[in-house]
Amino acid sequence: MKSNRFFNRDVVSIKDFQRDELEFLFEKTDKMKKLNPKEKDELGKARIMGYLFYEPSTRTRMSFEAAMASIGGSSIGISDLKSSSIEKGESLQDTVHVMDLYSDLIILRHQLDGSSKFAAEISEHPIINGGSGSEEHPTQAMLDLYTILKEKKKIDGLKIIILGDLKYGRTIYSLLYGLANYDVEIILVSPPTLQIRQESIYGLKNKMKIVELVEMDETIIKNSDILYVTRIQKERFSDPQEYEKVKGTYTIDSNMLKKFKPDISIMHPLPRMDEISRDLDNTNNAVYFKQASYGKDLRSALLALILNESPL
Amino acid sequence: MKSNRFFNRDVVSIKDFQRDELEFLFEKTDKMKKLNPKEKDELGKARIMGYLFYEPSTRTRMSFEAAMASIGGSSIGISDLKSSSIEKGESLQDTVHVMDLYSDLIILRHQLDGSSKFAAEISEHPIINGGSGSEEHPTQAMLDLYTILKEKKKIDGLKIIILGDLKYGRTIYSLLYGLANYDVEIILVSPPTLQIRQESIYGLKNKMKIVELVEMDETIIKNSDILYVTRIQKERFSDPQEYEKVKGTYTIDSNMLKKFKPDISIMHPLPRMDEISRDLDNTNNAVYFKQASYGKDLRSALLALILNESPL
Amino acid sequence: MKSNRFFNRDVVSIKDFQRDELEFLFEKTDKMKKLNPKEKDELGKARIMGYLFYEPSTRTRMSFEAAMASIGGSSIGISDLKSSSIEKGESLQDTVHVMDLYSDLIILRHQLDGSSKFAAEISEHPIINGGSGSEEHPTQAMLDLYTILKEKKKIDGLKIIILGDLKYGRTIYSLLYGLANYDVEIILVSPPTLQIRQESIYGLKNKMKIVELVEMDETIIKNSDILYVTRIQKERFSDPQEYEKVKGTYTIDSNMLKKFKPDISIMHPLPRMDEISRDLDNTNNAVYFKQASYGKDLRSALLALILNESPL
């Protein structure tokens, strides 16, 4: 049996995890799904997950809480620390220190790059980065990779389009670093003003083929296996007309879908606005809800592996 | 043994439940009350209740959370979705879809009529309507009926006064449809501007005797078995003097109490403002707190019946 | 075996607890720490802690929630009742009454003196005062005493400095009444405008030696065993210059530390602002984080003792 390298470990950056570690996690996630509720209940019984969310995130928080509850554990925490008057003036350091005393692991979401690394140095219990700064959201990347694997039975050899706002979406950066463990081809498609930050993917370009475009062309559309869509936020544009102009280009509907490979998998980290038309929801191509479901499974497995030396 | 027709079932409207089903639920609630904590704990172990509250409701949410905790389950959710910035722009459909992936059943409170029915079509797990639109609050009606049954040992044959704001209180409509399963006489008493909406009780009038009044008369007072009081909100009146004028008429105090049958049961969905005087709280007639307690029991039973094929 | 005088008991004021009762609690806290998670899990299984926080308090709420979760129980409640629109207009009495129906014990934080005593008269289940009015925070005092005992192996005979804002900090008053059960010497040090309220400690002065100062002198510094620091809030001063003037005097840093006994224990109820310099955190003298940890243990024991006749 392989040893559990997740036991008692921080999850600060997707960059800290090697391919064999990710695959170990994916195997354990498969095992987790086969357990019945009462078997799962033993894995987190009487254990406490503390969460500290300096930025609100209903989606990520719910997913972790559901994961923890499904293995029989409890959650305590604060979901909008930034506006919590009581915490005004208390340092991140002290807040993490105290939560460390109250819980068996901590989920931290914070606006600053490096916040999770900093917290991991303070905390005796493991820190899981629930999204930090402009480019880290490691568990989102893990669940994205797991989703691709479940849908395509492999990750190597795939052509993956990532579409939308690539400048501000932190999930994209973690996903790219996760994908860099595999032999994939990446096509980044975004409006000129929302292109990926070059300095953040420096070092990735010699690990995998990355193409950057402002529009999809037919060859790319015809040959891709995954279409990963992200939200384009109106607020990012100084000129509303600029937004209206690009909006259509980055919207996927059933007409658009016909141009892709029949088995294209459409992913989205959610919440979705208009960028994927609702009439795709019932197609086999729509993977975005499955992705949320895989997320709960993967996070359950991750929590179980961190909390127990040989859980699964 | 009767089969459990609540297993895996949505609770969208009180209109969907027949008398024998309600009575099955009441019997199971009686059984639930006799279990000790550790027996109850087995009924919801490792199961997750998700709640989505688009309107705040401390009372209903607490009652459901307590019910779920008492059967050993966990709750996750969002208690003020309307003001949750992260959810701005996400459709009800997507929010329900994702919560469906995270939980074993969903409690939904929403300002729109039909929201629960809509959610039930999307969700694979059961939806429980925790209050929707202007007239549906099925679990409140169930616990109201159960309260009447516990206090009077029967429902058939009773004369029931419903007093206060009958126009805007959604609980009243569900209660009336619930009572329509029984042979009862209803006396509705409200200020002219807050009378019941005729179109919403159309179809009820041939099922039971309904009298509408703007003031209680002596015969009615002397002969009634139940006095169901609701809150009259100042905000409903354009003219504050109008409010002050009617306020007194719809307030029950110990002087007023003397005019009723000695065993009149006074109910109220809570929270209560001034419409029932505090000096009635320690009388045997005051049933409103018992009602809240019965509510927790009934909701525990309901959750157990929905989550398990033969729980009780 | 001594009988458990905490079973089913309200915790309204530290004044209600005698020395032998406190020591019983401290012994049980020691026992609690030796249990493994699954043994603890039995003590609160399927039991519900309700919390009603009319003032926000992340720290106290988290500590109680963690304590309840660690003994296998659930928590439900409202964390900012004052701004909860749904509760506007509902009396404390009714809110407590309903929470009493939903839970096995209630933690109440409220701005009014006497609120917990009032609630205890209404509630059938035990009330624990989580901070009320200007002078009661009994569980904070209990954990402070327990911390002193753990650090110094005794309480009798110690010299204890209490420093900072002694006028507005409610924890100080409960701590003094707790300490009055022991043979200690108290030195109160505060700016003239933030001195302790004489009327609130009337009756204490003949129970123990209390010295009041506006600055620490060398003899006191050299001879003290405990330095209990509290926060001085800028908002308390009408003149900001006045604040800047006193701020330095009530700040402990490594230079200051050198003047104390080498084994001085520095305590603080947290959150800490600038009044204790961060460079003391890794010294053996810094006890403030241990104090938070002892707090969770003590509250776990207290909850277990209240909920069970012979738990430990």
Coordinates of N, CA, C and O in Angstrom, one line a residue, chain C residues 153-276:
Chain C
K153 N 0.5 26.0 39.0 CA 0.2 24.9 39.9 C -0.6 25.2 41.1 O -0.8 24.4 42.0
K154 N -0.9 26.5 41.3 CA -1.7 26.9 42.5 C -2.2 28.3 42.2 O -1.8 28.9 41.2
I155 N -3.2 28.8 43.0 CA -3.6 30.1 42.8 C -3.3 30.9 44.1 O -2.9 32.1 44.0
D156 N -3.5 30.2 45.2 CA -3.3 30.9 46.5 C -1.8 31.4 46.6 O -0.9 30.8 46.1
G157 N -1.7 32.6 47.1 CA -0.4 33.2 47.4 C 0.2 34.0 46.2 O 1.3 34.5 46.3
L158 N -0.5 34.0 45.1 CA 0.0 34.7 43.9 C -0.3 36.2 44.0 O -1.3 36.7 44.6
K159 N 0.6 37.0 43.3 CA 0.4 38.4 43.1 C 0.1 38.6 41.6 O 0.8 38.2 40.8
I160 N -1.0 39.3 41.4 CA -1.6 39.3 40.0 C -1.8 40.8 39.6 O -2.6 41.5 40.3
I161 N -1.1 41.2 38.6 CA -1.4 42.6 38.0 C -2.5 42.5 37.0 O -2.4 41.6 36.1
I162 N -3.4 43.4 37.0 CA -4.4 43.4 35.9 C -4.3 44.8 35.4 O -4.4 45.8 36.1
L163 N -4.0 44.9 34.1 CA -3.6 46.1 33.4 C -4.5 46.5 32.2 O -4.9 45.7 31.5
G164 N -4.7 47.8 32.1 CA -5.4 48.3 30.9 C -6.7 49.0 31.2 O -6.8 49.8 32.2
D165 N -7.7 48.8 30.4 CA -9.0 49.4 30.6 C -9.8 48.6 31.6 O -10.4 47.5 31.3
L166 N -9.9 49.0 32.8 CA -10.6 48.2 33.9 C -12.0 48.7 34.1 O -12.8 48.1 34.8
K167 N -12.4 49.8 33.4 CA -13.7 50.3 33.6 C -14.7 49.6 32.7 O -15.8 49.2 33.2
Y168 N -14.4 49.4 31.4 CA -15.4 48.8 30.5 C -15.3 47.3 30.2 O -16.2 46.7 29.7
G169 N -14.1 46.7 30.6 CA -13.9 45.3 30.3 C -14.7 44.4 31.2 O -14.3 44.3 32.4
R170 N -15.8 43.8 30.7 CA -16.6 43.0 31.7 C -15.8 41.8 32.2 O -16.1 41.3 33.3
T171 N -14.9 41.3 31.5 CA -14.2 40.1 31.9 C -13.5 40.3 33.3 O -13.3 39.4 34.1
I172 N -13.0 41.5 33.4 CA -12.2 41.9 34.6 C -13.0 41.7 35.9 O -12.5 41.1 36.9
Y173 N -14.2 42.1 35.9 CA -15.1 42.0 37.1 C -15.4 40.6 37.5 O -15.3 40.2 38.6
S174 N -15.7 39.7 36.5 CA -15.9 38.3 36.8 C -14.6 37.7 37.3 O -14.6 36.9 38.2
L175 N -13.5 38.0 36.7 CA -12.2 37.5 37.1 C -11.9 37.8 38.6 O -11.6 37.0 39.4
L176 N -12.2 39.1 38.9 CA -11.9 39.5 40.3 C -12.8 38.7 41.3 O -12.3 38.3 42.3
Y177 N -14.1 38.5 41.0 CA -15.0 37.8 41.8 C -14.5 36.3 41.9 O -14.6 35.7 42.9
G178 N -14.0 35.8 40.8 CA -13.5 34.4 40.8 C -12.3 34.3 41.7 O -12.1 33.4 42.5
L179 N -11.4 35.3 41.6 CA -10.1 35.3 42.3 C -10.4 35.5 43.8 O -9.6 35.0 44.7
A180 N -11.5 36.1 44.2 CA -11.8 36.3 45.6 C -12.0 35.0 46.4 O -12.0 35.0 47.6
N181 N -12.1 33.9 45.6 CA -12.2 32.6 46.3 C -10.8 32.1 46.8 O -10.7 31.1 47.5
Y182 N -9.8 32.9 46.4 CA -8.4 32.4 46.7 C -7.7 33.5 47.5 O -8.2 34.7 47.6
D183 N -6.6 33.2 48.1 CA -5.8 34.1 48.9 C -4.8 34.7 47.9 O -3.6 34.2 47.8
V184 N -5.2 35.8 47.2 CA -4.3 36.4 46.3 C -4.2 37.9 46.5 O -4.9 38.5 47.3
E185 N -3.2 38.5 45.9 CA -3.0 40.0 46.0 C -3.2 40.6 44.6 O -2.5 40.1 43.7
I186 N -4.0 41.5 44.5 CA -4.4 42.1 43.2 C -3.8 43.5 43.0 O -4.0 44.3 43.9
I187 N -3.1 43.8 41.9 CA -2.7 45.1 41.6 C -3.4 45.6 40.3 O -3.2 45.0 39.3
L188 N -4.3 46.5 40.5 CA -5.0 47.1 39.3 C -4.3 48.3 38.7 O -4.1 49.2 39.5
V189 N -3.9 48.3 37.5 CA -3.2 49.4 36.9 C -3.9 49.9 35.6 O -4.1 49.1 34.7
S190 N -4.4 51.1 35.7 CA -5.1 51.7 34.6 C -5.0 53.2 34.5 O -4.7 53.8 35.5
P191 N -5.2 53.8 33.3 CA -5.3 55.2 33.2 C -6.4 55.8 34.1 O -7.4 55.1 34.4
P192 N -6.2 57.0 34.6 CA -7.2 57.5 35.6 C -8.6 57.5 35.1 O -9.6 57.2 35.8
T193 N -8.8 57.7 33.8 CA -10.2 57.7 33.2 C -10.7 56.3 33.0 O -11.9 56.1 32.7
L194 N -9.9 55.3 33.1 CA -10.4 53.9 32.9 C -10.2 53.0 34.1 O -10.1 51.8 34.0
Q195 N -10.3 53.7 35.3 CA -10.2 52.9 36.5 C -11.4 52.1 36.8 O -12.5 52.4 36.3
I196 N -11.2 51.1 37.6 CA -12.3 50.1 37.9 C -13.5 50.9 38.6 O -13.3 51.9 39.3
R197 N -14.7 50.4 38.3 CA -15.8 51.1 38.9 C -16.0 50.6 40.4 O -16.2 49.4 40.6
Q198 N -15.8 51.5 41.3 CA -15.8 51.1 42.7 C -17.0 50.4 43.2 O -16.9 49.4 43.9
E199 N -18.2 50.8 42.7 CA -19.4 50.2 43.1 C -19.5 48.7 42.7 O -20.2 48.0 43.4
S200 N -18.8 48.4 41.7 CA -18.9 47.0 41.2 C -18.0 46.0 42.0 O -18.1 44.8 41.9
I201 N -17.0 46.6 42.7 CA -16.1 45.7 43.4 C -16.3 45.9 44.9 O -15.5 45.4 45.7
Y202 N -17.2 46.7 45.3 CA -17.6 46.9 46.7 C -17.8 45.5 47.2 O -18.5 44.7 46.7
G203 N -17.3 45.2 48.4 CA -17.5 43.9 48.9 C -16.4 42.9 48.6 O -16.2 41.9 49.3
L204 N -15.6 43.3 47.6 CA -14.4 42.5 47.4 C -13.2 42.9 48.2 O -12.4 42.1 48.6
K205 N -13.2 44.2 48.6 CA -12.0 44.7 49.2 C -11.7 44.1 50.6 O -10.6 44.1 51.1
N206 N -12.7 43.6 51.3 CA -12.4 42.9 52.5 C -12.2 41.4 52.3 O -11.9 40.7 53.3
K207 N -12.2 41.0 51.1 CA -11.9 39.5 50.9 C -10.5 39.3 50.4 O -10.0 38.2 50.5
M208 N -10.0 40.3 49.7 CA -8.6 40.2 49.3 C -7.9 41.6 49.2 O -8.6 42.6 49.2
K209 N -6.6 41.6 49.1 CA -5.9 42.8 49.0 C -5.9 43.3 47.6 O -5.5 42.6 46.7
I210 N -6.4 44.5 47.4 CA -6.5 45.1 46.1 C -5.8 46.5 46.2 O -6.1 47.4 47.0
V211 N -4.8 46.7 45.3 CA -4.1 47.9 45.2 C -4.4 48.6 43.9 O -4.5 47.8 42.9
E212 N -4.7 49.9 43.8 CA -5.0 50.5 42.5 C -3.9 51.5 42.2 O -3.6 52.4 43.0
L213 N -3.4 51.5 41.0 CA -2.4 52.4 40.5 C -2.7 52.9 39.1 O -3.5 52.3 38.4
V214 N -2.0 54.0 38.8 CA -2.1 54.4 37.4 C -0.8 54.1 36.6 O -0.8 54.2 35.4
E215 N 0.2 53.7 37.3 CA 1.4 53.2 36.7 C 2.0 52.1 37.5 O 1.8 52.0 38.7
M216 N 2.7 51.1 36.9 CA 3.4 50.1 37.6 C 4.7 50.6 38.3 O 5.4 51.3 37.6
D217 N 4.9 50.3 39.5 CA 6.2 50.6 40.1 C 7.1 49.4 40.1 O 6.7 48.3 39.9
E218 N 8.4 49.6 40.4 CA 9.4 48.6 40.3 C 9.1 47.4 41.2 O 9.3 46.2 40.9
T219 N 8.7 47.7 42.5 CA 8.5 46.7 43.4 C 7.4 45.7 42.9 O 7.5 44.5 43.0
I220 N 6.4 46.3 42.4 CA 5.2 45.5 41.9 C 5.7 44.6 40.8 O 5.4 43.4 40.7
I221 N 6.4 45.3 39.8 CA 6.8 44.6 38.7 C 7.7 43.4 39.1 O 7.5 42.2 38.6
K222 N 8.6 43.6 40.0 CA 9.6 42.5 40.4 C 8.9 41.4 41.1 O 9.5 40.3 41.1
N223 N 7.8 41.6 41.8 CA 7.2 40.6 42.7 C 6.0 39.9 42.2 O 5.5 39.0 42.8
S224 N 5.5 40.3 41.0 CA 4.3 39.7 40.5 C 4.4 38.4 39.8 O 5.5 38.1 39.2
D225 N 3.4 37.6 39.8 CA 3.4 36.2 39.2 C 2.7 36.2 37.9 O 3.0 35.4 37.0
I226 N 1.6 37.0 37.8 CA 0.7 37.0 36.7 C 0.6 38.5 36.2 O 0.3 39.4 37.0
L227 N 0.6 38.7 34.9 CA 0.3 40.0 34.3 C -0.9 39.8 33.4 O -0.7 39.2 32.3
Y228 N -2.0 40.2 33.8 CA -3.3 40.1 33.0 C -3.5 41.4 32.2 O -3.8 42.4 32.8
V229 N -3.3 41.3 30.9 CA -3.4 42.6 30.1 C -4.8 42.6 29.4 O -5.2 41.6 28.9
T230 N -5.4 43.8 29.3 CA -6.6 43.9 28.5 C -6.4 45.1 27.5 O -5.5 45.9 27.7
R231 N -7.3 45.1 26.6 CA -7.2 46.0 25.5 C -7.7 47.4 26.0 O -8.6 47.6 26.7
I232 N -6.9 48.5 25.5 CA -7.4 49.8 25.7 C -7.9 50.3 24.4 O -7.2 50.4 23.4
Q233 N -9.2 50.6 24.3 CA -9.8 51.0 23.0 C -9.8 52.5 22.8 O -10.2 53.2 23.7
K234 N -9.2 52.9 21.7 CA -9.1 54.3 21.3 C -10.5 55.0 21.5 O -10.5 56.2 21.9
E235 N -11.6 54.3 21.1 CA -12.9 54.9 21.2 C -13.3 55.4 22.5 O -14.2 56.2 22.7
R236 N -12.6 54.9 23.6 CA -13.0 55.3 24.9 C -12.5 56.7 25.3 O -13.0 57.2 26.3
F237 N -11.6 57.2 24.5 CA -11.1 58.5 24.8 C -11.7 59.6 24.0 O -11.8 59.5 22.8
S238 N -12.1 60.7 24.6 CA -12.7 61.8 23.9 C -11.6 62.6 23.1 O -11.7 63.0 22.0
D239 N -10.4 62.6 23.7 CA -9.3 63.3 23.1 C -8.2 62.3 22.6 O -7.6 61.6 23.4
P240 N -8.1 62.2 21.3 CA -7.1 61.2 20.7 C -5.7 61.3 21.3 O -5.0 60.3 21.5
Q241 N -5.3 62.5 21.6 CA -4.0 62.7 22.2 C -3.8 62.0 23.5 O -2.8 61.5 23.9
E242 N -4.9 62.1 24.3 CA -4.9 61.4 25.6 C -4.6 59.9 25.4 O -3.9 59.3 26.2
Y243 N -5.3 59.3 24.4 CA -5.0 57.9 24.1 C -3.6 57.6 23.7 O -3.0 56.7 24.3
E244 N -3.0 58.5 22.8 CA -1.6 58.3 22.4 C -0.7 58.3 23.6 O 0.3 57.6 23.7
K245 N -1.1 59.2 24.6 CA -0.2 59.4 25.8 C -0.2 58.1 26.6 O 0.9 57.7 27.1
V246 N -1.3 57.5 26.9 CA -1.4 56.4 27.8 C -1.0 55.1 27.1 O -0.6 54.1 27.7
K247 N -1.2 55.0 25.8 CA -1.0 53.8 25.0 C 0.3 53.1 25.4 O 0.3 51.9 25.7
G248 N 1.4 53.9 25.3 CA 2.7 53.3 25.5 C 2.8 52.7 26.9 O 3.4 51.6 27.1
T249 N 2.3 53.3 27.9 CA 2.4 52.8 29.3 C 1.8 51.5 29.5 O 2.1 50.7 30.4
Y250 N 0.8 51.2 28.7 CA 0.0 50.0 28.8 C 0.3 48.9 27.8 O -0.5 48.1 27.4
T251 N 1.5 49.0 27.2 CA 2.0 48.1 26.2 C 3.2 47.3 26.7 O 4.1 47.9 27.3
I252 N 3.1 46.0 26.5 CA 4.2 45.1 27.0 C 5.0 44.7 25.8 O 4.5 44.1 24.9
D253 N 6.3 45.0 25.9 CA 7.2 44.4 24.9 C 8.4 43.7 25.5 O 8.4 43.6 26.8
S254 N 9.3 43.3 24.7 CA 10.4 42.5 25.3 C 11.3 43.3 26.3 O 11.8 42.7 27.2
N255 N 11.4 44.6 26.0 CA 12.2 45.4 27.0 C 11.5 45.5 28.4 O 12.1 45.3 29.4
M256 N 10.2 45.7 28.3 CA 9.4 45.7 29.5 C 9.5 44.3 30.2 O 9.6 44.3 31.4
L257 N 9.4 43.3 29.4 CA 9.3 41.9 30.0 C 10.5 41.7 30.9 O 10.4 41.0 31.9
K258 N 11.7 42.2 30.5 CA 12.9 41.9 31.3 C 12.8 42.4 32.7 O 13.5 41.9 33.6
K259 N 12.0 43.4 33.0 CA 11.9 43.9 34.3 C 11.1 43.0 35.3 O 11.1 43.2 36.5
F260 N 10.3 42.1 34.7 CA 9.4 41.2 35.5 C 10.2 40.0 36.0 O 11.3 39.7 35.5
K261 N 9.6 39.3 36.9 CA 10.1 37.9 37.3 C 10.3 37.1 36.0 O 9.5 37.1 35.1
P262 N 11.4 36.3 36.0 CA 11.6 35.5 34.8 C 10.4 34.6 34.4 O 10.2 34.3 33.3
D263 N 9.7 34.1 35.4 CA 8.6 33.2 35.1 C 7.2 33.9 35.1 O 6.2 33.2 35.3
I264 N 7.2 35.2 35.0 CA 5.9 35.9 34.9 C 5.0 35.3 33.8 O 5.5 35.0 32.7
S265 N 3.7 35.1 34.1 CA 2.8 34.6 33.0 C 2.0 35.7 32.5 O 1.3 36.4 33.3
I266 N 2.0 36.0 31.2 CA 1.2 37.1 30.6 C -0.1 36.5 30.0 O 0.0 35.6 29.1
M267 N -1.2 37.0 30.5 CA -2.5 36.5 30.0 C -3.2 37.7 29.3 O -2.9 38.9 29.5
H268 N -4.2 37.3 28.5 CA -5.0 38.3 27.8 C -6.2 37.6 27.3 O -6.1 36.5 26.7
P269 N -7.4 38.2 27.4 CA -8.6 37.5 27.0 C -8.8 37.4 25.4 O -9.6 36.7 24.9
L270 N -8.0 38.2 24.7 CA -8.0 38.2 23.2 C -9.4 38.7 22.7 O -10.4 38.5 23.4
P271 N -9.6 39.4 21.6 CA -8.5 39.7 20.7 C -7.5 40.7 21.2 O -7.9 41.6 21.9
R272 N -6.2 40.6 20.8 CA -5.2 41.4 21.2 C -4.9 42.4 20.1 O -5.0 42.1 18.9
M273 N -4.7 43.7 20.4 CA -4.3 44.7 19.4 C -2.8 44.9 19.6 O -2.0 44.0 19.4
D274 N -2.4 46.1 20.0 CA -1.0 46.4 20.2 C -0.5 46.3 21.6 O 0.7 46.5 21.9
E275 N -1.4 45.9 22.5 CA -1.0 46.0 23.9 C 0.0 45.0 24.4 O 0.7 45.1 25.4
I276 N 0.2 43.9 23.6 CA 1.3 42.9 23.8 C 2.0 42.8 22.5 O 1.5 42.4 21.5

